[in-house]
Short mmCIF file of N, CA and C in Angstrom, two decimals:
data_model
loop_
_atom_site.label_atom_id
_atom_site.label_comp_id
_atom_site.label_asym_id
_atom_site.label_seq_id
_atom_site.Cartn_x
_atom_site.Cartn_y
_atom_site.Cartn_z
N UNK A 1 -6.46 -7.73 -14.12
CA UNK A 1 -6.18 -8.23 -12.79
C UNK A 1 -4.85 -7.67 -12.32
N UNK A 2 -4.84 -7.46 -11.05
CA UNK A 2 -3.59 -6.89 -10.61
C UNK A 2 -3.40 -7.11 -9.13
N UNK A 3 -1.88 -7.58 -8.70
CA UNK A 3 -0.86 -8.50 -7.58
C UNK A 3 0.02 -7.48 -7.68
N UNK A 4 -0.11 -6.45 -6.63
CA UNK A 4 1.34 -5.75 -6.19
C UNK A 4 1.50 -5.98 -4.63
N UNK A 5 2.47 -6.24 -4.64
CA UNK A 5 3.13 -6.16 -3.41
C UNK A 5 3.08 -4.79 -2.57
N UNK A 6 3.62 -4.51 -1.17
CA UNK A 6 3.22 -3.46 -0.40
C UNK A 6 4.80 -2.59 -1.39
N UNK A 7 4.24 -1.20 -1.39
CA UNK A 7 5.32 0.42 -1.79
C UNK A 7 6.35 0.12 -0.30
N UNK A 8 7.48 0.59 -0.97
CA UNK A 8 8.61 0.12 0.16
C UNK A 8 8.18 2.30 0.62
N UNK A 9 8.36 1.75 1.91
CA UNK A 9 8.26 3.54 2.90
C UNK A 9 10.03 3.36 3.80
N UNK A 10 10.56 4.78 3.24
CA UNK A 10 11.51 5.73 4.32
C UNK A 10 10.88 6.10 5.37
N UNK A 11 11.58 5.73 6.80
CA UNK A 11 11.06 6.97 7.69
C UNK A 11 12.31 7.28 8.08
N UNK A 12 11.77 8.76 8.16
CA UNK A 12 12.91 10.11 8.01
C UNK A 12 12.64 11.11 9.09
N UNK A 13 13.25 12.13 9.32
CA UNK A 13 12.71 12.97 10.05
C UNK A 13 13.50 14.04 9.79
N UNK A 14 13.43 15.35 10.50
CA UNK A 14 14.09 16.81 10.02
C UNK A 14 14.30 17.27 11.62
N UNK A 15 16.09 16.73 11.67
CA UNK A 15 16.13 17.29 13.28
C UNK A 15 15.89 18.90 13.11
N UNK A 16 15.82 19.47 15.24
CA UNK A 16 16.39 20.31 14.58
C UNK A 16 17.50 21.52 14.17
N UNK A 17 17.43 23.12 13.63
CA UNK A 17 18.38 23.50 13.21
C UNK A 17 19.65 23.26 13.71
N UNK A 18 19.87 23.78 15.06
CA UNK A 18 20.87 23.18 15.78
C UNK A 18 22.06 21.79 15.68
N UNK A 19 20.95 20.57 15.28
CA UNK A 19 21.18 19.05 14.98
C UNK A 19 21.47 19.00 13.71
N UNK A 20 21.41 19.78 13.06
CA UNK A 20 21.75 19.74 11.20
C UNK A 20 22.97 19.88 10.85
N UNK A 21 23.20 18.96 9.88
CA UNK A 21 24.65 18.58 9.53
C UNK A 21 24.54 19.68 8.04
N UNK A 22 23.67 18.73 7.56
CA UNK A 22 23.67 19.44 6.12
C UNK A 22 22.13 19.05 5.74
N UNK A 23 21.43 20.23 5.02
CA UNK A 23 20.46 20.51 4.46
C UNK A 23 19.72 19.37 3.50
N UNK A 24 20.92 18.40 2.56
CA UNK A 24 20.61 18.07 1.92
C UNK A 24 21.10 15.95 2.26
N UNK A 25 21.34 15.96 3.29
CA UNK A 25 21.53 14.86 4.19
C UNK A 25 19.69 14.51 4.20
N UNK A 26 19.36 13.01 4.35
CA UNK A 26 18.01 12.28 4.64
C UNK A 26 18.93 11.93 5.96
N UNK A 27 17.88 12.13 7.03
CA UNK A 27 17.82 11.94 8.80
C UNK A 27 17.00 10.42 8.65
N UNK A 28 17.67 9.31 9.26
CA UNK A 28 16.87 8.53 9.74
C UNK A 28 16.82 8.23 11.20
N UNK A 29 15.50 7.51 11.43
CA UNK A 29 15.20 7.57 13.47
C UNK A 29 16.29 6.47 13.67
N UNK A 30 16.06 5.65 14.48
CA UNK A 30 16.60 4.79 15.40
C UNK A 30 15.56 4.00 15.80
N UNK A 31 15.50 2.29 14.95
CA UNK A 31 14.42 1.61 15.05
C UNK A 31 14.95 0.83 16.59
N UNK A 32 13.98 0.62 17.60
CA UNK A 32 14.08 -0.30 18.79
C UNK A 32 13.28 -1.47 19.05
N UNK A 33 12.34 -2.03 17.66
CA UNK A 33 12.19 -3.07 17.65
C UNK A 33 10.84 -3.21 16.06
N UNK A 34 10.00 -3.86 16.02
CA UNK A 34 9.31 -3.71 14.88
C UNK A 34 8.74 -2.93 14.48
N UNK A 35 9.02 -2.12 13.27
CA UNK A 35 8.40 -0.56 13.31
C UNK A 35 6.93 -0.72 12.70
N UNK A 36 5.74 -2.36 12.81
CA UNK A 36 5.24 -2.23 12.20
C UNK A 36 4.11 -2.83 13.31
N UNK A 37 2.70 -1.89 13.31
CA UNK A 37 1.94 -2.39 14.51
C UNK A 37 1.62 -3.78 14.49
N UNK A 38 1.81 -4.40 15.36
CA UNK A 38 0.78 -6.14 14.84
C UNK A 38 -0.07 -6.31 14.04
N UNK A 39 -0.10 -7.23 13.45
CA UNK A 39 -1.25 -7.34 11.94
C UNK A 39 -2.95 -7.33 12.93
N UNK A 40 -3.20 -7.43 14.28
CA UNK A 40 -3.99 -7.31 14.67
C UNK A 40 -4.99 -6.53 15.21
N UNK A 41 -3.82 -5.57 15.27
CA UNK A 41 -4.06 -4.21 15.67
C UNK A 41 -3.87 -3.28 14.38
N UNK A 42 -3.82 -3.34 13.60
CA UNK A 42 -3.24 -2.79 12.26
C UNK A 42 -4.61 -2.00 11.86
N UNK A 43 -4.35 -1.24 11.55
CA UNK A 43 -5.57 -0.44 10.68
C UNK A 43 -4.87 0.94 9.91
N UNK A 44 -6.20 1.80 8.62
CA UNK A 44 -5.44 2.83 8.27
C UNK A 44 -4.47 3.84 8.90
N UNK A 45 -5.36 4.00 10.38
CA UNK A 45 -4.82 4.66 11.06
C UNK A 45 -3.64 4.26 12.07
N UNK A 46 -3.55 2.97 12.06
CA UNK A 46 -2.27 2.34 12.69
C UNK A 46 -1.71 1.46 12.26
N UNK A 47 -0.61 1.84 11.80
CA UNK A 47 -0.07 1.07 10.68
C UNK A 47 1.60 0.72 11.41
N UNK A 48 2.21 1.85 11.84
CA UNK A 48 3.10 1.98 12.31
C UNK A 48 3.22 1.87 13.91
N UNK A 49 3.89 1.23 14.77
CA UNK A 49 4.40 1.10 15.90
C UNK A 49 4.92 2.05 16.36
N UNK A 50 4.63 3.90 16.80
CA UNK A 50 4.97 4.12 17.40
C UNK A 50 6.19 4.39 18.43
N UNK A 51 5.75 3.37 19.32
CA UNK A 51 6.83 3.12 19.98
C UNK A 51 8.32 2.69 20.07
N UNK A 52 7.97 1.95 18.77
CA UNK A 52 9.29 1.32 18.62
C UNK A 52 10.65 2.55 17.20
N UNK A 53 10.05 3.69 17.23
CA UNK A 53 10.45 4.40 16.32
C UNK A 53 11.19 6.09 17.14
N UNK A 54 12.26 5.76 17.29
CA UNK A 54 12.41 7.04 18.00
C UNK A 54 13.79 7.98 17.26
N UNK A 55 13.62 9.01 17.50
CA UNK A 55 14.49 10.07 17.02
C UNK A 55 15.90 10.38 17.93
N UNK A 56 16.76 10.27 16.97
CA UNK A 56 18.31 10.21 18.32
C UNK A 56 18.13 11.29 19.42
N UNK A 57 19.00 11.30 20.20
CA UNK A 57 18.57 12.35 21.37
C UNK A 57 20.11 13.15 21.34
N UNK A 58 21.34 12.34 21.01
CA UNK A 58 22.51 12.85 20.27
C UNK A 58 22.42 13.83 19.97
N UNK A 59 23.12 15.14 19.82
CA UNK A 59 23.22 16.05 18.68
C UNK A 59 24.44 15.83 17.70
N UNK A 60 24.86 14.81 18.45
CA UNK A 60 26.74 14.88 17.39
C UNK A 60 26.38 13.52 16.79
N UNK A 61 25.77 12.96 16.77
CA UNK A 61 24.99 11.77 16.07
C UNK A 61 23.63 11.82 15.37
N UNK A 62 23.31 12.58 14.67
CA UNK A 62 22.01 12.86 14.31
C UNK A 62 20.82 11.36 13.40
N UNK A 63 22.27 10.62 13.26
CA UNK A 63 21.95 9.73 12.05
C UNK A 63 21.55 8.50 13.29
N UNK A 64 20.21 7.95 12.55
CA UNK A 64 19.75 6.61 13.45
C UNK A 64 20.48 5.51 12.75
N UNK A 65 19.51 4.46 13.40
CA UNK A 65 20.07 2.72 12.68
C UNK A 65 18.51 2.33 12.02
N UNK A 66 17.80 3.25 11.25
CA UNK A 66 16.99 2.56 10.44
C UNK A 66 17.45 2.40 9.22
N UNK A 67 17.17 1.57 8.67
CA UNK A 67 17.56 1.02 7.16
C UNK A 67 16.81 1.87 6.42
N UNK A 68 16.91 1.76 4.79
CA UNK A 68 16.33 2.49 3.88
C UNK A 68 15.57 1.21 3.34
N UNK A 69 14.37 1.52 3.10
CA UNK A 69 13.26 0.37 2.65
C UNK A 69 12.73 -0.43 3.77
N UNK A 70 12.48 0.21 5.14
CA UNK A 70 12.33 -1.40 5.95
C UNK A 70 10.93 -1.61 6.57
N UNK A 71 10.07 -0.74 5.85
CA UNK A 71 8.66 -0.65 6.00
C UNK A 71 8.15 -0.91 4.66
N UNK A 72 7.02 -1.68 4.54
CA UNK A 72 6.47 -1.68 3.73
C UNK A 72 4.82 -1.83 3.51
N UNK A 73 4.14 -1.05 2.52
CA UNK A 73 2.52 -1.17 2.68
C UNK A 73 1.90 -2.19 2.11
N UNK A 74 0.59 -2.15 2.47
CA UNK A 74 -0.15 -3.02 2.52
C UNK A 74 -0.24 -3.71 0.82
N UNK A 75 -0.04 -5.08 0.76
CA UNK A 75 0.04 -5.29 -0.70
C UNK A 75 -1.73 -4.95 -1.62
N UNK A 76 -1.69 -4.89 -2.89
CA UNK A 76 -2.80 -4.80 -3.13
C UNK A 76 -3.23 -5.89 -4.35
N UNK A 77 -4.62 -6.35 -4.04
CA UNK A 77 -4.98 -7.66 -5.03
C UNK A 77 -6.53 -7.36 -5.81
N UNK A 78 -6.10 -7.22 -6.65
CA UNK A 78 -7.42 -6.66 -7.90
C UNK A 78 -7.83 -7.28 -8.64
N UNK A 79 -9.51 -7.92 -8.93
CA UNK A 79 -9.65 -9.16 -10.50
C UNK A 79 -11.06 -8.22 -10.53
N UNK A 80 -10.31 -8.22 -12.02
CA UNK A 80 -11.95 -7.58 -12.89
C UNK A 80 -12.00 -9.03 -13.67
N UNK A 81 -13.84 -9.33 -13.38
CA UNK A 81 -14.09 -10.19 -14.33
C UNK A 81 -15.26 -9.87 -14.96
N UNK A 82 -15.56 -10.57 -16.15
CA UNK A 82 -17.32 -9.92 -16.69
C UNK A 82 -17.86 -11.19 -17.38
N UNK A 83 -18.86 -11.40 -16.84
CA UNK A 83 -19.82 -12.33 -17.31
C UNK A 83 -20.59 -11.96 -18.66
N UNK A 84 -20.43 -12.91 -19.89
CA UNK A 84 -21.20 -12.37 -21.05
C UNK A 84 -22.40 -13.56 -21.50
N UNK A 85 -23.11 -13.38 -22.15
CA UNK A 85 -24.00 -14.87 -22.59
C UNK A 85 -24.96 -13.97 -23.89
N UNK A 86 -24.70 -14.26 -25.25
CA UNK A 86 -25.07 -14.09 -26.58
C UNK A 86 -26.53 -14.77 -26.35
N UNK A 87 -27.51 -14.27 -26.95
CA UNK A 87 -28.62 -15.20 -27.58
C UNK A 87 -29.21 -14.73 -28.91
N UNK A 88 -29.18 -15.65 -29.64
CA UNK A 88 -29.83 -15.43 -31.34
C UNK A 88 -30.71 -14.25 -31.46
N UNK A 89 -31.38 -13.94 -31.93
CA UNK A 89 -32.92 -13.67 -32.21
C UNK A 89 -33.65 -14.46 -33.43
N UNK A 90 -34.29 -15.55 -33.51
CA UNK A 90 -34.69 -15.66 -34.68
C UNK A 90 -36.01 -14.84 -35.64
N UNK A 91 -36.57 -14.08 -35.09
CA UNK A 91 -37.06 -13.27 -36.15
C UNK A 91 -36.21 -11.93 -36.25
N UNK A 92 -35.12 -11.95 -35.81
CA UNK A 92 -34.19 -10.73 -36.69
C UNK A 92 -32.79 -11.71 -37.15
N UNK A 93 -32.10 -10.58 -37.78
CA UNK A 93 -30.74 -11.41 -37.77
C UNK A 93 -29.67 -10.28 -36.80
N UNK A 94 -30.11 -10.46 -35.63
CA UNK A 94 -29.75 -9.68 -34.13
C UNK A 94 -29.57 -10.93 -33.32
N UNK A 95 -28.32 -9.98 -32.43
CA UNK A 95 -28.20 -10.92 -31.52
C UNK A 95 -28.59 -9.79 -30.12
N UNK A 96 -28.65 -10.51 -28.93
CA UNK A 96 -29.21 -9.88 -27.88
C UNK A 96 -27.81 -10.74 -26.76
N UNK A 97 -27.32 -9.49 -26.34
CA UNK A 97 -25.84 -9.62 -25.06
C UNK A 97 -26.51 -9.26 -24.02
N UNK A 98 -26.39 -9.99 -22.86
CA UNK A 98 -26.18 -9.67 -21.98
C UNK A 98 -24.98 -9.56 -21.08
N UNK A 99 -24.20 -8.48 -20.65
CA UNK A 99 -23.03 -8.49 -19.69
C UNK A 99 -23.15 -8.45 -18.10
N UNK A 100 -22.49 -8.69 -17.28
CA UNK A 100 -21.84 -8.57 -15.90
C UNK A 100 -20.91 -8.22 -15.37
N UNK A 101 -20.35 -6.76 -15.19
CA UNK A 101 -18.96 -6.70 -14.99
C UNK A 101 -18.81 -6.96 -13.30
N UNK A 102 -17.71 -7.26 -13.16
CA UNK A 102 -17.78 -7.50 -11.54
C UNK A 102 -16.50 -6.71 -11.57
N UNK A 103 -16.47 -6.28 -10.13
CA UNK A 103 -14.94 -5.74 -9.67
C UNK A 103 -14.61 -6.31 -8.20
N UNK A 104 -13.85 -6.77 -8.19
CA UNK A 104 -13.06 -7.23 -6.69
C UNK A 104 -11.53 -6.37 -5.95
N UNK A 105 -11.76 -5.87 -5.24
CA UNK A 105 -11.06 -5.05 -4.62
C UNK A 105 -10.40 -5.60 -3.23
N UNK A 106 -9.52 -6.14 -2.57
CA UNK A 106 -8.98 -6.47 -1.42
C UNK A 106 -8.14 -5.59 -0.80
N UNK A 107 -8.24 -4.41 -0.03
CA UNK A 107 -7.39 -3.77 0.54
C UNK A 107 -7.03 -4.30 2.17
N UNK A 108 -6.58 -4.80 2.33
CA UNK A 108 -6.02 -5.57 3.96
C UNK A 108 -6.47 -4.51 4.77
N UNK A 109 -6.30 -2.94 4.70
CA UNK A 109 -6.24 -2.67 5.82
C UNK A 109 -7.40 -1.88 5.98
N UNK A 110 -8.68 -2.22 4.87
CA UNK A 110 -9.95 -1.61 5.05
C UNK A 110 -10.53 -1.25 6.21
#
């Protein structure tokens, strides 16, 4: 069985040449409000808000106000279980198994 929580996500970006400080500097945007789409609107393909994620327009400021870690994915919840039930045989000295494996998979943003 397995309970993980959502992978923490950077968003970064690569101004450009011009806007570059140094090569080996991480660029972050400039968050303007929840960088994360509504849980209602949420799907694989929209996960992120868009709008609320923008890239400085500065060149002498290249660096945003997003935090490091402030997105995070979808948690994930996993139970393997298996059904077993033994029965004798009485004209052998065998037994006869039957199994059931089950798998349960919950991905939120199926």
């Amino acid at each position: 069985n397995t309970m993980t929580s959502g992978q923490a996500v950077n968003l970064t970006y690569t101004p450009a040449a011009t806007a570059q400080v140094s090569t080996v500097v991480t660029y972050r945007p400039n968050i303007i409000g929840d960088p994360l789409t509504p849980e209602s609107e949420r799907g694989p393909n929209n996960f992120l808000n868009k709008a609320t994620v923008v890239i400085p327009t500065d060149p002498t400021s290249p660096f945003g106000n997003a935090g490091r870690n402030i997105v995070r994915s979808s948690p994930l919840f996993q139970a393997d279980v298996r059904l077993q039930k033994s029965f004798p045989l009485r004209w052998e000295k065998s037994r006869l198994e039957m199994l059931q494996p089950a798998q349960q998979d919950e991905l939120p943003l199926a």
